[in-house]
Short mmCIF file of C-alpha atoms in Angstrom, two decimals:
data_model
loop_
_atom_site.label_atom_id
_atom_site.label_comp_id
_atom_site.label_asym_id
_atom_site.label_seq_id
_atom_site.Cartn_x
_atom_site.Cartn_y
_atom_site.Cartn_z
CA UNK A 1 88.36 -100.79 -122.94
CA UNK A 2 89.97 -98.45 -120.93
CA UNK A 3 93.32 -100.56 -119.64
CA UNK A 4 93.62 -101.65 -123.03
CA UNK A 5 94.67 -97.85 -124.37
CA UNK A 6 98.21 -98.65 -122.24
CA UNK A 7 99.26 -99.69 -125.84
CA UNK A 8 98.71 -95.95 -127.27
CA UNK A 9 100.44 -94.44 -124.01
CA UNK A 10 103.60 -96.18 -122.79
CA UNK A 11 105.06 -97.19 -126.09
CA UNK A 12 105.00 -93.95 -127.77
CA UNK A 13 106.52 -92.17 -124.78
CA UNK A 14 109.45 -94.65 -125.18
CA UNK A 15 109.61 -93.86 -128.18
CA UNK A 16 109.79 -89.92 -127.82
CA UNK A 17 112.03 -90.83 -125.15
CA UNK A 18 114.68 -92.43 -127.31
CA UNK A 19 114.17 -89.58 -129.95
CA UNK A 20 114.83 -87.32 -128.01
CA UNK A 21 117.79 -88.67 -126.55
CA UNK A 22 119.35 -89.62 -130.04
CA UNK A 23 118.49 -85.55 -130.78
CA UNK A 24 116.48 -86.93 -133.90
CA UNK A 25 113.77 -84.44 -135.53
CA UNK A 26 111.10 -82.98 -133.54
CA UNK A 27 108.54 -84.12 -135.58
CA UNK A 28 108.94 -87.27 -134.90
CA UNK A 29 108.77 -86.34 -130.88
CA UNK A 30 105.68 -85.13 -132.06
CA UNK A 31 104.46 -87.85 -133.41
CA UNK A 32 105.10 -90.08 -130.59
CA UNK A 33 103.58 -87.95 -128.23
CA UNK A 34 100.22 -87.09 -130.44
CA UNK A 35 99.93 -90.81 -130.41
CA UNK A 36 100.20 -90.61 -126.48
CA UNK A 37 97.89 -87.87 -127.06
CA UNK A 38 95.36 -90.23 -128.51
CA UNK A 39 95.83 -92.83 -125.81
CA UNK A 40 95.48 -90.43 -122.88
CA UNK A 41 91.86 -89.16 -124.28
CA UNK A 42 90.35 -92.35 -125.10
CA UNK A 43 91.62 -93.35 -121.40
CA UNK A 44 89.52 -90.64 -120.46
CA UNK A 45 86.54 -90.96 -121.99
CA UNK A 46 86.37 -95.10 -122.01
CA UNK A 47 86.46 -94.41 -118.30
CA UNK A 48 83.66 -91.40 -118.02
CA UNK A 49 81.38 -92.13 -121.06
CA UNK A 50 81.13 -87.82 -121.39
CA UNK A 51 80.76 -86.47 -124.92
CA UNK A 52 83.56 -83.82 -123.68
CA UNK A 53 86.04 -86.84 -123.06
CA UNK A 54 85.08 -88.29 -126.52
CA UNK A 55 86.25 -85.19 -128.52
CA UNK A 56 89.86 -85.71 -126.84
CA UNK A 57 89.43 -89.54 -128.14
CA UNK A 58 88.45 -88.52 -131.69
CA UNK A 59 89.97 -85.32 -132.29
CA UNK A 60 93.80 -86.17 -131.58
CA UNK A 61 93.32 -89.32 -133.62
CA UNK A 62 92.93 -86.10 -137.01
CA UNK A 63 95.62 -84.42 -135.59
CA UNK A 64 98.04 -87.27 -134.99
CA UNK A 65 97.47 -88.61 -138.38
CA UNK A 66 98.01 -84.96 -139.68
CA UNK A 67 101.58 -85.53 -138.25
CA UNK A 68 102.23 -88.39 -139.18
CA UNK A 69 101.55 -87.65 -143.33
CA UNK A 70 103.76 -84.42 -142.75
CA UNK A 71 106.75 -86.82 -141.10
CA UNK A 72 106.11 -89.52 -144.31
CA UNK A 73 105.89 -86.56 -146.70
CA UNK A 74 108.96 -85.00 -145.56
CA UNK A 75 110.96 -88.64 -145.38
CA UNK A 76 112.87 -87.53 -148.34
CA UNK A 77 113.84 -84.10 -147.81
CA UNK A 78 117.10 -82.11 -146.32
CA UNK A 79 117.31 -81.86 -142.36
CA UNK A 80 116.00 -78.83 -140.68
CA UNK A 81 113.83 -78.13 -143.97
CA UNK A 82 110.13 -77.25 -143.06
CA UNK A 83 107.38 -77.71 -145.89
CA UNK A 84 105.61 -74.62 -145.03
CA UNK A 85 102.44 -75.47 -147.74
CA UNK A 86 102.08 -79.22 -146.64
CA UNK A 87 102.36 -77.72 -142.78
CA UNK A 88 99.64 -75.04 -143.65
CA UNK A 89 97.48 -77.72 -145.79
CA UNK A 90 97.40 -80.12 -142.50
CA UNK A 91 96.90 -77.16 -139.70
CA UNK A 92 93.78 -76.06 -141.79
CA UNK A 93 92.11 -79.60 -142.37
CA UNK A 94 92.49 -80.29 -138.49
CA UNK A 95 90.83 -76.80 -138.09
CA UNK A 96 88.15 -77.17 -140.67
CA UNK A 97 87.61 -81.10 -139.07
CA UNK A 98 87.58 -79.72 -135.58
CA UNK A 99 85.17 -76.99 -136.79
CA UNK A 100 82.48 -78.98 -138.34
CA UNK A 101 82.72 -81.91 -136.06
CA UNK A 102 82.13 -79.58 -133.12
CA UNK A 103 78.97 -78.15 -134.88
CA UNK A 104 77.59 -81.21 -136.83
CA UNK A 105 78.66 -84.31 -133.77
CA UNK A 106 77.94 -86.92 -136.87
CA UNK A 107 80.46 -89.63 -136.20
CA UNK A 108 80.04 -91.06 -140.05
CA UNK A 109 81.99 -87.25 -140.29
CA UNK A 110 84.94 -88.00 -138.43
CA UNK A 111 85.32 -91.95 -139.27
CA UNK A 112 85.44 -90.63 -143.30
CA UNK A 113 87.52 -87.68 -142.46
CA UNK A 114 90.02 -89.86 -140.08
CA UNK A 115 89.73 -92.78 -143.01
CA UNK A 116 90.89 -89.85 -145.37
CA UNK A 117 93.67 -89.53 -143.36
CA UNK A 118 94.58 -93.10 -143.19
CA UNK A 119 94.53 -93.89 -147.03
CA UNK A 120 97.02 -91.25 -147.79
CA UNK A 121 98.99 -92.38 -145.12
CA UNK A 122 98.99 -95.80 -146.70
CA UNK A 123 99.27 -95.12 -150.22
CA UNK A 124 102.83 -93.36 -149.32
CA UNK A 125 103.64 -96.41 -147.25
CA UNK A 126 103.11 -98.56 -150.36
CA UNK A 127 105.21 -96.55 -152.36
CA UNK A 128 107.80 -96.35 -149.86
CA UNK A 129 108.08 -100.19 -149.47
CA UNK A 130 107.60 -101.58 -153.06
CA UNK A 131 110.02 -98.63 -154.74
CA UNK A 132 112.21 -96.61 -152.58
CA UNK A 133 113.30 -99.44 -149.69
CA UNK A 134 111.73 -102.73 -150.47
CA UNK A 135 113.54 -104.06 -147.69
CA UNK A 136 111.78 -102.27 -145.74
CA UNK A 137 108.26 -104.05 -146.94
CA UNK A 138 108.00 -106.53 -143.70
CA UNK A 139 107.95 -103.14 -141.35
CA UNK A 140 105.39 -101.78 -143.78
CA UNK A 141 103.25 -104.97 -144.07
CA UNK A 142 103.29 -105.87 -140.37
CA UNK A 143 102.53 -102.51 -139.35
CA UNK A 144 99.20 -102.07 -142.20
CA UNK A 145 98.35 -106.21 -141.16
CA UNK A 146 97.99 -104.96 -137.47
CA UNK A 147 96.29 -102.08 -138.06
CA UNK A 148 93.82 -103.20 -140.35
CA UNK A 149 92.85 -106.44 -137.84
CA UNK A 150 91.93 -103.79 -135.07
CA UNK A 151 90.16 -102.05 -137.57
CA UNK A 152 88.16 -106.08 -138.81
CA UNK A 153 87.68 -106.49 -135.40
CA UNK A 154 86.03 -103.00 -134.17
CA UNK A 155 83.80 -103.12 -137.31
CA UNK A 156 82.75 -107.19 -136.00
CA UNK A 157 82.57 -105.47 -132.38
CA UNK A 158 80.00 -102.44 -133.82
CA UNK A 159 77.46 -105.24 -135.90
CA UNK A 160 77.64 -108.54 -133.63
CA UNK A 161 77.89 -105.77 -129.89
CA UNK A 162 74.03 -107.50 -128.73
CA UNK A 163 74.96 -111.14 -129.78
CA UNK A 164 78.53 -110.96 -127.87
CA UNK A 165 77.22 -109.56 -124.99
CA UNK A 166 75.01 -112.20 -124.68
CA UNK A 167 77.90 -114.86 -125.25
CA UNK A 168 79.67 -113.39 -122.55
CA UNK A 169 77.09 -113.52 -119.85
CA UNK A 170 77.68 -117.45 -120.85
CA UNK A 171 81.70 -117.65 -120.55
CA UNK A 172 83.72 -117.27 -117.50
CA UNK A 173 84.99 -113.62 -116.82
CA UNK A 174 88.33 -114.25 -118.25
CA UNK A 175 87.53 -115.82 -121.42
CA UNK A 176 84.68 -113.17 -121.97
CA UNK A 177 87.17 -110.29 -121.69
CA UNK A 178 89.10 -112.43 -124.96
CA UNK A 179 86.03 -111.26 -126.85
CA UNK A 180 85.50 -107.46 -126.25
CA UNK A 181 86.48 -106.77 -129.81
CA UNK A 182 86.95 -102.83 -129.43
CA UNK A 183 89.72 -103.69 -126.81
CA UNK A 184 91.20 -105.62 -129.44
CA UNK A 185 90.91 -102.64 -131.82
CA UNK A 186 92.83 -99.95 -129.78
CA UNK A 187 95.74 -102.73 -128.65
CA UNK A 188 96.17 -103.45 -132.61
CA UNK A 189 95.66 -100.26 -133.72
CA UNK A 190 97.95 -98.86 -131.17
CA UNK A 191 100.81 -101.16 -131.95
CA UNK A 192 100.10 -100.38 -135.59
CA UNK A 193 100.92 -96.69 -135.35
CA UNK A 194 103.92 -97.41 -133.40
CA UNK A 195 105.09 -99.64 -135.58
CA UNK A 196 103.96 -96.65 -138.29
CA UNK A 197 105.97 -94.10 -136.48
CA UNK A 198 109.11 -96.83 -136.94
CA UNK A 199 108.15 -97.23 -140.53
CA UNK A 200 108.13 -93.53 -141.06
CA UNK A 201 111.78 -92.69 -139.04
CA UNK A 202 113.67 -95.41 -140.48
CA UNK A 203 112.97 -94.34 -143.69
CA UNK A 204 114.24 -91.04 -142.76
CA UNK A 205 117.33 -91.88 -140.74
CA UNK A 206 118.29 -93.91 -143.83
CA UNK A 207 118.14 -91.20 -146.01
CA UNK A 208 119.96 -89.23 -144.05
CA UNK A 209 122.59 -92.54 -143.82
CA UNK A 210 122.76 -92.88 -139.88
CA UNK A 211 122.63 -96.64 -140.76
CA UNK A 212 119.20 -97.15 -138.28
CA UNK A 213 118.80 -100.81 -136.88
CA UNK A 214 115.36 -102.08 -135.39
CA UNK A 215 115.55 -103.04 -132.02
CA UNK A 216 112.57 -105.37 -130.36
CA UNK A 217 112.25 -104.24 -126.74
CA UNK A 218 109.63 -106.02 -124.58
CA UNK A 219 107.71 -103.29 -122.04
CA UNK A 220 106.00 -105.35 -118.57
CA UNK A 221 102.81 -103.61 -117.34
#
């Protein structure tokens, strides 16, 4: 659970490595590296079970989403424009979040706040892909398929956690591992964002006509 969160930290930092270097908007650097962000605290607190390590797990996961809905909000305006109402909207729902998390520590809070975050997310991606650039609906659908198997399999992982940790004591090491579900859920979900963060820049650089082409790179751990 905590090896598997290499998915949330070295492909995003490619990523904000190549947008940098192509001196693309910094919101999208952002977005990369809040995603990194999210990695880097669930590394943390998969590997020291503290309730101060969980807050930088859940927290950035708000935040990072809060970028990402500016970035797909802001797809379709002019460069070097900044949505000052839509920025102040975001900065005080990650306060108020942050705020009330800290004080209530009710997880159903978060999971329906972060879902929140997630369905607007989504409903723009729909509208994106089915009226502005169909062609761009196998980016969309792969990247919602992916994300919403990690989230299948943590929800399996949360109701069956007893009766597969009993099958496991029965399987070899290796093929046990195949089963921890919430591993599953932060490699899929991880790749989903990425491939969210994609979804969300080429629709951007195609406004802007820089004629964008997606590139499959392979990474070796």
């Amino acid at each position: 659970n905590t090896v598997s969160n290499l998915i949330f930290i070295l492909p995003p930092i490619y990523g904000a490595i190549q947008t940098y270097k192509d001196g693309l908007e910094k919101r999208y650097l952002a977005a990369y590296l809040c995603l990194t962000a999210v990695g880097l605290g669930s590394w943390c607190f998969h590997m020291t079970l503290k309730y101060e390590m969980q807050l930088l797990d859940e927290l950035p996961m708000i935040y990072s989403c809060c970028v990402f809905v500016y970035c797909l909000y802001e797809c379709f305006k002019y460069k070097n424009t900044v949505n000052y109402p839509l920025l102040f909207l975001l900065i005080t729902y990650s306060v108020v979040v942050s705020i009330v998390y800290l004080n209530l520590k009710e997880p159903v809070f978060h999971q329906v706040m972060y879902g929140t975050l997630v369905s607007i997310i989504v409903l723009r991606s729909v509208y994106i892909v089915l009226w502005v650039y169909p062609w761009l609906r196998g980016l969309g659908y792969t990247s919602l398929t992916v994300f919403l198997m990690g989230f299948f399999l943590w929800n399996v992982d949360n109701i069956f956690c007893d009766k597969l940790r009993a099958l496991r004591e029965k399987m070899p090491p290796v093929v046990g591992a195949v089963t921890q579900f919430h591993a599953w859920w932060h490699i899929l979900t991880g790749l989903g964002s990425y491939l969210h963060i994609l979804l969300s820049l080429y629709t951007r650089t195609l406004f802007l006509k820089h004629r964008p082409k997606v590139k499959v790179s392979y990474f070796v751990f």
